[in-house]
PDB file of C-alpha atoms in Angstrom:
ATOM      1  CA  MET I   1      -5.426 -19.054  16.412  1.00  0.00           C
ATOM      2  CA  GLU I   2      -7.036 -15.700  16.737  1.00  0.00           C
ATOM      3  CA  ASN I   3      -4.625 -12.702  17.148  1.00  0.00           C
ATOM      4  CA  SER I   4      -4.941 -11.513  20.811  1.00  0.00           C
ATOM      5  CA  LEU I   5      -4.155  -7.939  19.807  1.00  0.00           C
ATOM      6  CA  GLU I   6      -6.999  -5.632  18.876  1.00  0.00           C
ATOM      7  CA  GLU I   7      -6.706  -3.905  15.508  1.00  0.00           C
ATOM      8  CA  PRO I   8      -6.326  -0.232  16.229  1.00  0.00           C
ATOM      9  CA  PRO I   9      -9.274   1.855  15.224  1.00  0.00           C
ATOM     10  CA  GLN I  10      -9.302   3.801  11.957  1.00  0.00           C
ATOM     11  CA  LEU I  11      -8.110   7.373  12.082  1.00  0.00           C
ATOM     12  CA  SER I  12     -10.806  10.147  11.757  1.00  0.00           C
ATOM     13  CA  THR I  13     -10.995  11.855   8.340  1.00  0.00           C
ATOM     14  CA  ARG I  14      -9.837  14.977  10.089  1.00  0.00           C
ATOM     15  CA  SER I  15      -6.778  13.170  11.597  1.00  0.00           C
ATOM     16  CA  GLY I  16      -5.817  11.570   8.183  1.00  0.00           C
ATOM     17  CA  ALA I  17      -6.126  14.916   6.564  1.00  0.00           C
ATOM     18  CA  LEU I  18      -3.860  16.604   9.166  1.00  0.00           C
ATOM     19  CA  VAL I  19      -1.187  13.847   8.669  1.00  0.00           C
ATOM     20  CA  LEU I  20      -0.958  14.235   5.080  1.00  0.00           C
ATOM     21  CA  LYS I  21      -1.017  17.902   5.297  1.00  0.00           C
ATOM     22  CA  SER I  22       1.857  17.890   7.696  1.00  0.00           C
ATOM     23  CA  ILE I  23       3.843  15.695   5.370  1.00  0.00           C
ATOM     24  CA  SER I  24       3.154  17.936   2.382  1.00  0.00           C
ATOM     25  CA  LEU I  25       4.182  21.012   4.482  1.00  0.00           C
ATOM     26  CA  PHE I  26       7.156  19.160   5.446  1.00  0.00           C
ATOM     27  CA  LEU I  27       8.339  18.516   1.991  1.00  0.00           C
ATOM     28  CA  THR I  28       7.502  22.060   0.942  1.00  0.00           C
ATOM     29  CA  ALA I  29       9.411  23.595   3.867  1.00  0.00           C
ATOM     30  CA  ASN I  30      12.512  21.328   2.845  1.00  0.00           C
ATOM     31  CA  ARG I  31      12.161  22.570  -0.729  1.00  0.00           C
ATOM     32  CA  ASN I  32      11.803  26.376   0.182  1.00  0.00           C
ATOM     33  CA  SER I  33      14.620  26.229   2.737  1.00  0.00           C
ATOM     34  CA  LYS I  34      17.056  24.828  -0.033  1.00  0.00           C
ATOM     35  CA  SER I  35      16.222  27.673  -2.345  1.00  0.00           C
ATOM     36  CA  SER I  36      16.243  30.552   0.129  1.00  0.00           C
ATOM     37  CA  LEU I  37      19.410  29.708   2.063  1.00  0.00           C
ATOM     38  CA  PRO I  38      22.955  31.290   1.104  1.00  0.00           C
ATOM     39  CA  ASP I  39      25.583  28.919   0.155  1.00  0.00           C
ATOM     40  CA  ASN I  40      27.169  28.747   3.481  1.00  0.00           C
ATOM     41  CA  SER I  41      23.909  28.393   5.255  1.00  0.00           C
ATOM     42  CA  LYS I  42      22.878  25.485   2.977  1.00  0.00           C
ATOM     43  CA  THR I  43      26.112  23.548   4.236  1.00  0.00           C
ATOM     44  CA  LYS I  44      25.104  24.152   7.903  1.00  0.00           C
ATOM     45  CA  GLN I  45      21.692  23.303   7.331  1.00  0.00           C
ATOM     46  CA  LYS I  46      22.746  19.986   5.535  1.00  0.00           C
ATOM     47  CA  ARG I  47      24.917  19.086   8.371  1.00  0.00           C
ATOM     48  CA  LYS I  48      22.116  19.798  10.961  1.00  0.00           C
ATOM     49  CA  VAL I  49      19.623  17.572   8.853  1.00  0.00           C
ATOM     50  CA  MET I  50      22.297  14.803   8.489  1.00  0.00           C
ATOM     51  CA  SER I  51      22.916  14.740  12.262  1.00  0.00           C
ATOM     52  CA  ASN I  52      19.182  13.938  12.935  1.00  0.00           C
ATOM     53  CA  LYS I  53      18.804  10.150  12.959  1.00  0.00           C
ATOM     54  CA  ASP I  54      15.245  10.441  11.683  1.00  0.00           C
ATOM     55  CA  ALA I  55      16.218  12.508   8.671  1.00  0.00           C
ATOM     56  CA  LYS I  56      19.001  10.370   7.459  1.00  0.00           C
ATOM     57  CA  CYS I  57      18.055   7.206   5.632  1.00  0.00           C
ATOM     58  CA  PRO I  58      20.179   4.216   7.045  1.00  0.00           C
ATOM     59  CA  PRO I  59      22.697   3.052   4.547  1.00  0.00           C
ATOM     60  CA  ARG I  60      21.379  -0.377   4.329  1.00  0.00           C
ATOM     61  CA  ILE I  61      17.833   0.802   3.676  1.00  0.00           C
ATOM     62  CA  TYR I  62      19.110   3.332   1.088  1.00  0.00           C
ATOM     63  CA  GLU I  63      21.173   0.570  -0.801  1.00  0.00           C
ATOM     64  CA  MET I  64      18.298  -1.815  -0.864  1.00  0.00           C
ATOM     65  CA  ALA I  65      15.871   0.910  -2.204  1.00  0.00           C
ATOM     66  CA  LYS I  66      18.532   1.911  -4.791  1.00  0.00           C
ATOM     67  CA  ARG I  67      18.982  -1.689  -5.809  1.00  0.00           C
ATOM     68  CA  ASP I  68      15.378  -3.116  -5.643  1.00  0.00           C
ATOM     69  CA  THR I  69      13.126  -0.165  -6.260  1.00  0.00           C
ATOM     70  CA  HIS I  70      12.759   2.355  -9.325  1.00  0.00           C
ATOM     71  CA  PHE I  71      13.468   5.357  -7.192  1.00  0.00           C
ATOM     72  CA  LEU I  72      16.084   7.993  -7.504  1.00  0.00           C
ATOM     73  CA  LYS I  73      18.315   9.221  -4.613  1.00  0.00           C
ATOM     74  CA  ASN I  74      16.085  12.353  -3.670  1.00  0.00           C
ATOM     75  CA  GLU I  75      13.008  10.337  -3.955  1.00  0.00           C
ATOM     76  CA  ILE I  76      14.462   7.681  -1.498  1.00  0.00           C
ATOM     77  CA  ILE I  77      15.335  10.235   0.937  1.00  0.00           C
ATOM     78  CA  ALA I  78      11.937  12.030   0.800  1.00  0.00           C
ATOM     79  CA  LEU I  79      10.011   8.739   1.054  1.00  0.00           C
ATOM     80  CA  TYR I  80      12.158   7.817   4.315  1.00  0.00           C
ATOM     81  CA  LYS I  81      11.196  11.230   5.815  1.00  0.00           C
ATOM     82  CA  ILE I  82       7.558  10.596   5.136  1.00  0.00           C
ATOM     83  CA  TYR I  83       7.748   7.107   6.660  1.00  0.00           C
ATOM     84  CA  ARG I  84       9.260   8.354   9.686  1.00  0.00           C
ATOM     85  CA  ARG I  85       6.313  11.033  10.007  1.00  0.00           C
ATOM     86  CA  LEU I  86       3.729   8.195   9.416  1.00  0.00           C
ATOM     87  CA  VAL I  87       5.535   5.940  11.928  1.00  0.00           C
ATOM     88  CA  GLY I  88       5.557   8.719  14.324  1.00  0.00           C
ATOM     89  CA  MET I  89       1.636   8.848  14.575  1.00  0.00           C
ATOM     90  CA  LYS I  90       0.519   7.495  17.948  1.00  0.00           C
ATOM     91  CA  ARG I  91      -1.979   4.781  17.889  1.00  0.00           C
ATOM     92  CA  PRO I  92      -4.082   3.284  21.087  1.00  0.00           C
ATOM     93  CA  ILE I  93      -2.267   0.611  22.967  1.00  0.00           C
ATOM     94  CA  PRO I  94      -4.188  -2.697  22.855  1.00  0.00           C
ATOM     95  CA  ARG I  95      -5.141  -4.059  26.131  1.00  0.00           C
ATOM     96  CA  SER I  96      -2.813  -7.062  25.895  1.00  0.00           C
ATOM     97  CA  GLU I  97       0.007  -4.662  25.597  1.00  0.00           C
ATOM     98  CA  LYS I  98      -1.156  -2.538  28.525  1.00  0.00           C
ATOM     99  CA  ALA I  99      -1.182  -5.662  30.530  1.00  0.00           C
ATOM    100  CA  ALA I 100       2.275  -6.258  29.832  1.00  0.00           C
ATOM    101  CA  GLY I 101       3.342  -2.756  30.797  1.00  0.00           C
ATOM    102  CA  GLY I 102       3.563  -1.551  27.143  1.00  0.00           C
ATOM    103  CA  VAL I 103       5.736  -4.492  26.088  1.00  0.00           C
ATOM    104  CA  ASN I 104       4.528  -7.219  23.721  1.00  0.00           C
ATOM    105  CA  VAL I 105       4.338 -10.625  25.137  1.00  0.00           C
ATOM    106  CA  SER I 106       5.059 -13.827  22.988  1.00  0.00           C
ATOM    107  CA  LEU I 107       3.075 -17.060  23.237  1.00  0.00           C
ATOM    108  CA  MET I 108       5.779 -18.407  25.612  1.00  0.00           C
ATOM    109  CA  GLY I 109       5.175 -15.485  28.067  1.00  0.00           C
ATOM    110  CA  LYS I 110       8.454 -13.906  27.209  1.00  0.00           C
ATOM    111  CA  PRO I 111       8.609 -10.091  26.338  1.00  0.00           C
ATOM    112  CA  THR I 112       9.303  -9.234  22.662  1.00  0.00           C
ATOM    113  CA  ILE I 113      10.537  -6.035  21.123  1.00  0.00           C
ATOM    114  CA  ALA I 114       7.594  -4.197  19.478  1.00  0.00           C
ATOM    115  CA  GLN I 115       8.286  -3.761  15.767  1.00  0.00           C
ATOM    116  CA  GLU I 116       8.047  -0.449  14.246  1.00  0.00           C
ATOM    117  CA  GLY I 117       5.979   0.328  11.213  1.00  0.00           C
ATOM    118  CA  ILE I 118       2.856   1.719   9.461  1.00  0.00           C
ATOM    119  CA  ASP I 119      -0.389   0.262  10.818  1.00  0.00           C
ATOM    120  CA  ARG I 120      -3.529  -0.403   8.749  1.00  0.00           C
ATOM    121  CA  SER I 121      -5.471   2.623   9.737  1.00  0.00           C
ATOM    122  CA  VAL I 122      -2.630   5.067   8.857  1.00  0.00           C
ATOM    123  CA  PHE I 123      -2.063   3.089   5.673  1.00  0.00           C
ATOM    124  CA  ARG I 124      -5.894   3.394   4.812  1.00  0.00           C
ATOM    125  CA  GLU I 125      -5.746   7.191   5.366  1.00  0.00           C
ATOM    126  CA  LEU I 126      -2.662   7.419   3.183  1.00  0.00           C
ATOM    127  CA  LEU I 127      -4.402   5.746   0.288  1.00  0.00           C
ATOM    128  CA  HIS I 128      -7.513   7.876   0.780  1.00  0.00           C
ATOM    129  CA  ASN I 129      -5.999  11.248   1.211  1.00  0.00           C
ATOM    130  CA  THR I 130      -2.758  11.063  -0.905  1.00  0.00           C
ATOM    131  CA  PHE I 131      -3.757   8.684  -3.731  1.00  0.00           C
ATOM    132  CA  ASP I 132      -7.518   9.349  -3.863  1.00  0.00           C
ATOM    133  CA  LEU I 133      -7.807   5.386  -3.668  1.00  0.00           C
ATOM    134  CA  ILE I 134     -11.208   4.708  -2.376  1.00  0.00           C
ATOM    135  CA  THR I 135     -12.250   1.103  -2.586  1.00  0.00           C
ATOM    136  CA  GLU I 136     -14.063  -1.608  -0.661  1.00  0.00           C
ATOM    137  CA  ASP I 137     -12.837  -2.674   2.713  1.00  0.00           C
ATOM    138  CA  MET I 138     -12.059  -6.246   1.455  1.00  0.00           C
ATOM    139  CA  LEU I 139      -9.772  -4.744  -1.353  1.00  0.00           C
ATOM    140  CA  MET I 140      -8.125  -2.299   1.065  1.00  0.00           C
ATOM    141  CA  ASP I 141      -7.281  -5.096   3.467  1.00  0.00           C
ATOM    142  CA  ARG I 142      -5.897  -7.218   0.755  1.00  0.00           C
ATOM    143  CA  ILE I 143      -3.797  -4.286  -0.634  1.00  0.00           C
ATOM    144  CA  PHE I 144      -2.272  -3.985   2.853  1.00  0.00           C
ATOM    145  CA  CYS I 145      -1.625  -7.732   3.189  1.00  0.00           C
ATOM    146  CA  VAL I 146       0.246  -7.750  -0.320  1.00  0.00           C
ATOM    147  CA  TRP I 147       2.314  -4.933   0.695  1.00  0.00           C
ATOM    148  CA  ASP I 148       3.084  -6.486   4.037  1.00  0.00           C
ATOM    149  CA  LYS I 149       5.244  -9.401   2.582  1.00  0.00           C
ATOM    150  CA  SER I 150       6.597 -10.422   5.957  1.00  0.00           C
ATOM    151  CA  ASN I 151       3.229 -10.740   7.534  1.00  0.00           C
ATOM    152  CA  ALA I 152       4.212  -8.478  10.429  1.00  0.00           C
ATOM    153  CA  GLY I 153       0.987  -6.634  10.620  1.00  0.00           C
ATOM    154  CA  LEU I 154       2.881  -3.377  10.016  1.00  0.00           C
ATOM    155  CA  LEU I 155       4.569  -1.875   7.035  1.00  0.00           C
ATOM    156  CA  THR I 156       8.308  -1.932   7.666  1.00  0.00           C
ATOM    157  CA  LEU I 157      10.714   0.277   5.726  1.00  0.00           C
ATOM    158  CA  GLU I 158      11.551  -2.409   3.215  1.00  0.00           C
ATOM    159  CA  THR I 159       7.813  -3.146   2.455  1.00  0.00           C
ATOM    160  CA  TRP I 160       7.176   0.589   2.326  1.00  0.00           C
ATOM    161  CA  PHE I 161       9.656   1.160  -0.326  1.00  0.00           C
ATOM    162  CA  SER I 162       8.694  -1.997  -2.287  1.00  0.00           C
ATOM    163  CA  GLY I 163       5.070  -1.353  -2.304  1.00  0.00           C
ATOM    164  CA  LEU I 164       5.395   2.374  -3.327  1.00  0.00           C
ATOM    165  CA  SER I 165       7.666   1.382  -6.189  1.00  0.00           C
ATOM    166  CA  THR I 166       5.078  -0.883  -7.607  1.00  0.00           C
ATOM    167  CA  PHE I 167       2.465   1.892  -6.998  1.00  0.00           C
ATOM    168  CA  LEU I 168       4.397   4.830  -8.413  1.00  0.00           C
ATOM    169  CA  LYS I 169       6.720   3.633 -10.984  1.00  0.00           C
ATOM    170  CA  GLY I 170       5.903  -0.198 -11.378  1.00  0.00           C
ATOM    171  CA  THR I 171       6.248  -1.933 -14.746  1.00  0.00           C
ATOM    172  CA  ILE I 172       3.099  -3.501 -16.342  1.00  0.00           C
ATOM    173  CA  ASN I 173       4.296  -6.900 -15.144  1.00  0.00           C
ATOM    174  CA  GLU I 174       4.936  -5.507 -11.632  1.00  0.00           C
ATOM    175  CA  LYS I 175       1.364  -4.035 -11.401  1.00  0.00           C
ATOM    176  CA  LEU I 176      -0.410  -7.035 -12.766  1.00  0.00           C
ATOM    177  CA  GLU I 177       1.287  -9.396 -10.314  1.00  0.00           C
ATOM    178  CA  PHE I 178       0.291  -7.057  -7.610  1.00  0.00           C
ATOM    179  CA  CYS I 179      -3.260  -7.065  -8.666  1.00  0.00           C
ATOM    180  CA  PHE I 180      -3.439 -10.770  -9.055  1.00  0.00           C
ATOM    181  CA  HIS I 181      -2.177 -11.184  -5.478  1.00  0.00           C
ATOM    182  CA  VAL I 182      -4.607  -8.789  -4.256  1.00  0.00           C
ATOM    183  CA  TYR I 183      -7.363 -10.733  -5.895  1.00  0.00           C
ATOM    184  CA  ASP I 184      -6.057 -14.158  -4.767  1.00  0.00           C
ATOM    185  CA  LEU I 185      -7.966 -13.750  -1.486  1.00  0.00           C
ATOM    186  CA  ASN I 186      -6.648 -17.123   0.118  1.00  0.00           C
ATOM    187  CA  SER I 187      -3.139 -16.670  -1.393  1.00  0.00           C
ATOM    188  CA  ASP I 188      -3.110 -20.199  -3.032  1.00  0.00           C
ATOM    189  CA  GLY I 189      -1.800 -19.005  -6.498  1.00  0.00           C
ATOM    190  CA  TYR I 190      -5.288 -18.973  -8.152  1.00  0.00           C
ATOM    191  CA  VAL I 191      -8.322 -16.669  -8.467  1.00  0.00           C
ATOM    192  CA  THR I 192     -11.327 -18.958  -8.207  1.00  0.00           C
ATOM    193  CA  LYS I 193     -14.885 -18.324  -9.334  1.00  0.00           C
ATOM    194  CA  ASP I 194     -15.870 -17.981  -5.710  1.00  0.00           C
ATOM    195  CA  GLU I 195     -13.133 -15.368  -5.150  1.00  0.00           C
ATOM    196  CA  MET I 196     -14.366 -13.551  -8.144  1.00  0.00           C
ATOM    197  CA  PHE I 197     -17.960 -13.617  -6.940  1.00  0.00           C
ATOM    198  CA  GLN I 198     -16.751 -12.252  -3.541  1.00  0.00           C
ATOM    199  CA  LEU I 199     -14.861  -9.416  -5.195  1.00  0.00           C
ATOM    200  CA  LEU I 200     -17.419  -8.534  -7.809  1.00  0.00           C
ATOM    201  CA  ARG I 201     -20.497  -8.495  -5.488  1.00  0.00           C
ATOM    202  CA  ASN I 202     -18.859  -5.774  -3.567  1.00  0.00           C
ATOM    203  CA  CYS I 203     -18.208  -3.660  -6.681  1.00  0.00           C
ATOM    204  CA  LEU I 204     -21.663  -3.976  -8.268  1.00  0.00           C
ATOM    205  CA  ILE I 205     -24.119  -1.274  -7.320  1.00  0.00           C
ATOM    206  CA  LYS I 206     -27.358  -3.102  -6.053  1.00  0.00           C
ATOM    207  CA  GLN I 207     -30.742  -1.864  -7.210  1.00  0.00           C
ATOM    208  CA  PRO I 208     -33.738  -2.066  -4.829  1.00  0.00           C
ATOM    209  CA  GLN I 209     -35.790  -3.889  -7.515  1.00  0.00           C
ATOM    210  CA  ASP I 210     -33.379  -6.771  -7.783  1.00  0.00           C
ATOM    211  CA  GLU I 211     -34.820 -10.016  -6.487  1.00  0.00           C
ATOM    212  CA  ASP I 212     -31.490 -11.539  -6.243  1.00  0.00           C
ATOM    213  CA  PRO I 213     -28.703  -9.017  -6.116  1.00  0.00           C
ATOM    214  CA  ASP I 214     -25.995 -11.560  -6.120  1.00  0.00           C
ATOM    215  CA  GLU I 215     -27.275 -12.982  -9.308  1.00  0.00           C
ATOM    216  CA  GLY I 216     -25.715 -10.387 -11.456  1.00  0.00           C
ATOM    217  CA  ALA I 217     -22.187 -10.929  -9.660  1.00  0.00           C
ATOM    218  CA  LYS I 218     -22.602 -14.680 -10.389  1.00  0.00           C
ATOM    219  CA  ASP I 219     -23.167 -13.969 -14.097  1.00  0.00           C
ATOM    220  CA  LEU I 220     -20.325 -11.548 -14.274  1.00  0.00           C
ATOM    221  CA  ALA I 221     -17.940 -13.865 -12.666  1.00  0.00           C
ATOM    222  CA  GLU I 222     -18.933 -16.685 -15.178  1.00  0.00           C
ATOM    223  CA  ILE I 223     -18.336 -14.232 -18.049  1.00  0.00           C
ATOM    224  CA  VAL I 224     -14.916 -13.019 -16.716  1.00  0.00           C
ATOM    225  CA  MET I 225     -13.891 -16.592 -16.084  1.00  0.00           C
ATOM    226  CA  ARG I 226     -14.492 -17.596 -19.632  1.00  0.00           C
ATOM    227  CA  LYS I 227     -12.485 -14.518 -20.747  1.00  0.00           C
ATOM    228  CA  LEU I 228      -9.368 -14.898 -18.405  1.00  0.00           C
ATOM    229  CA  ASP I 229      -9.141 -18.714 -17.844  1.00  0.00           C
ATOM    230  CA  LYS I 230      -6.848 -19.435 -20.756  1.00  0.00           C
ATOM    231  CA  ASP I 231      -6.178 -23.181 -20.097  1.00  0.00           C
ATOM    232  CA  LYS I 232      -9.676 -23.926 -19.275  1.00  0.00           C
ATOM    233  CA  ASP I 233      -9.067 -25.405 -15.782  1.00  0.00           C
ATOM    234  CA  GLY I 234     -11.718 -23.601 -13.939  1.00  0.00           C
ATOM    235  CA  LYS I 235      -9.426 -21.187 -12.208  1.00  0.00           C
ATOM    236  CA  ILE I 236      -7.084 -18.266 -13.081  1.00  0.00           C
ATOM    237  CA  SER I 237      -3.356 -18.709 -12.637  1.00  0.00           C
ATOM    238  CA  LEU I 238      -0.987 -15.741 -12.689  1.00  0.00           C
ATOM    239  CA  GLU I 239      -0.023 -16.970 -16.174  1.00  0.00           C
ATOM    240  CA  ASP I 240      -3.661 -16.895 -17.340  1.00  0.00           C
ATOM    241  CA  TYR I 241      -4.034 -13.415 -15.875  1.00  0.00           C
ATOM    242  CA  GLN I 242      -0.795 -12.162 -17.390  1.00  0.00           C
ATOM    243  CA  SER I 243      -1.641 -13.304 -20.845  1.00  0.00           C
ATOM    244  CA  SER I 244      -5.091 -11.735 -20.658  1.00  0.00           C
ATOM    245  CA  ILE I 245      -3.914  -8.440 -19.392  1.00  0.00           C
ATOM    246  CA  LEU I 246      -0.999  -8.214 -22.001  1.00  0.00           C
ATOM    247  CA  GLU I 247      -3.850  -8.719 -24.662  1.00  0.00           C
ATOM    248  CA  GLU I 248      -6.309  -6.305 -22.912  1.00  0.00           C
ATOM    249  CA  PRO I 249      -4.717  -3.845 -20.472  1.00  0.00           C
ATOM    250  CA  LEU I 250      -8.269  -2.591 -19.338  1.00  0.00           C
ATOM    251  CA  LEU I 251      -8.801  -5.846 -17.541  1.00  0.00           C
ATOM    252  CA  LEU I 252      -6.070  -5.121 -15.118  1.00  0.00           C
ATOM    253  CA  GLU I 253      -8.328  -3.989 -12.252  1.00  0.00           C
ATOM    254  CA  ALA I 254     -11.336  -6.278 -13.549  1.00  0.00           C
ATOM    255  CA  PHE I 255     -12.243  -7.238  -9.951  1.00  0.00           C
ATOM    256  CA  GLY I 256     -11.841  -3.951  -8.261  1.00  0.00           C
ATOM    257  CA  ARG I 257      -9.646  -0.867  -7.942  1.00  0.00           C
ATOM    258  CA  CYS I 258      -6.382  -1.379  -6.167  1.00  0.00           C
ATOM    259  CA  LEU I 259      -3.940   0.885  -7.921  1.00  0.00           C
ATOM    260  CA  PRO I 260      -3.728   4.766  -7.746  1.00  0.00           C
ATOM    261  CA  ASP I 261      -4.431   6.580 -11.058  1.00  0.00           C
ATOM    262  CA  GLU I 262      -1.539   8.188 -13.045  1.00  0.00           C
ATOM    263  CA  ARG I 263      -2.582  11.694 -12.016  1.00  0.00           C
ATOM    264  CA  ALA I 264      -2.255  11.019  -8.373  1.00  0.00           C
ATOM    265  CA  CYS I 265       1.048   9.250  -8.780  1.00  0.00           C
ATOM    266  CA  ASN I 266       2.528  12.126 -10.928  1.00  0.00           C
ATOM    267  CA  THR I 267       1.392  14.652  -8.239  1.00  0.00           C
ATOM    268  CA  PHE I 268       3.056  12.545  -5.464  1.00  0.00           C
ATOM    269  CA  LEU I 269       6.308  12.268  -7.468  1.00  0.00           C
ATOM    270  CA  SER I 270       6.417  15.917  -8.495  1.00  0.00           C
ATOM    271  CA  THR I 271       6.138  16.961  -4.948  1.00  0.00           C
ATOM    272  CA  MET I 272       9.290  14.877  -3.980  1.00  0.00           C
ATOM    273  CA  ARG I 273      11.259  15.999  -7.125  1.00  0.00           C
ATOM    274  CA  ALA I 274      10.661  19.801  -6.629  1.00  0.00           C
TER     275      ALA I 274
END
């Protein structure tokens, strides 16, 4: 069944840049205020911040992030504040929500509580402007879907922290599992030759003189299949992929870029730690 809600339009480049600029200024302002306030003012300022419900990370979320991610205390607090800023961005209300007076309506006709989270357009701008991750639409959509483990159509606090933990501080095993799930387009546990072809044909630069531009993608998919298919069953399992990446780490993003580079990650982390 098709989703009756319309996907919100993407933010303009200018809007996305302003959002990320405000986040940067927000973190910088917090850092500067801590260094410039006298001791007694610091205590008052801390009380003021902690009294703001949007500035204080809920204990349940904090304990979850502390237990299930690689982040430190100050990083968890900073990421929570960034999340609140991103969630606060307004998006157009779909016609189906307007018809219900701004309230979501379930299939049974009963009103439901709209879930809070980061939508696809804001997520796309975050990856573009903060992590300099510019990739094909198919991969961008798959990255969002893998982050959105609950299939909510929005990134909740839990999926925000878990996704960023892999992006910023993930182990090689966490990153290769993430990439594998991105490349597994139908989420059946395997990357098939057809899925490889779909991924690779978007990565290759087509030359005007090519009679059949897809032929190169087919040939490359054949070569990569022989390289990664360890058990020779005609498809790549997570075990096949894991074994291949541990042998040759450069194959991690063989079917398209879906992770930020180390420089972008270090820059982002240093902003939170300062």
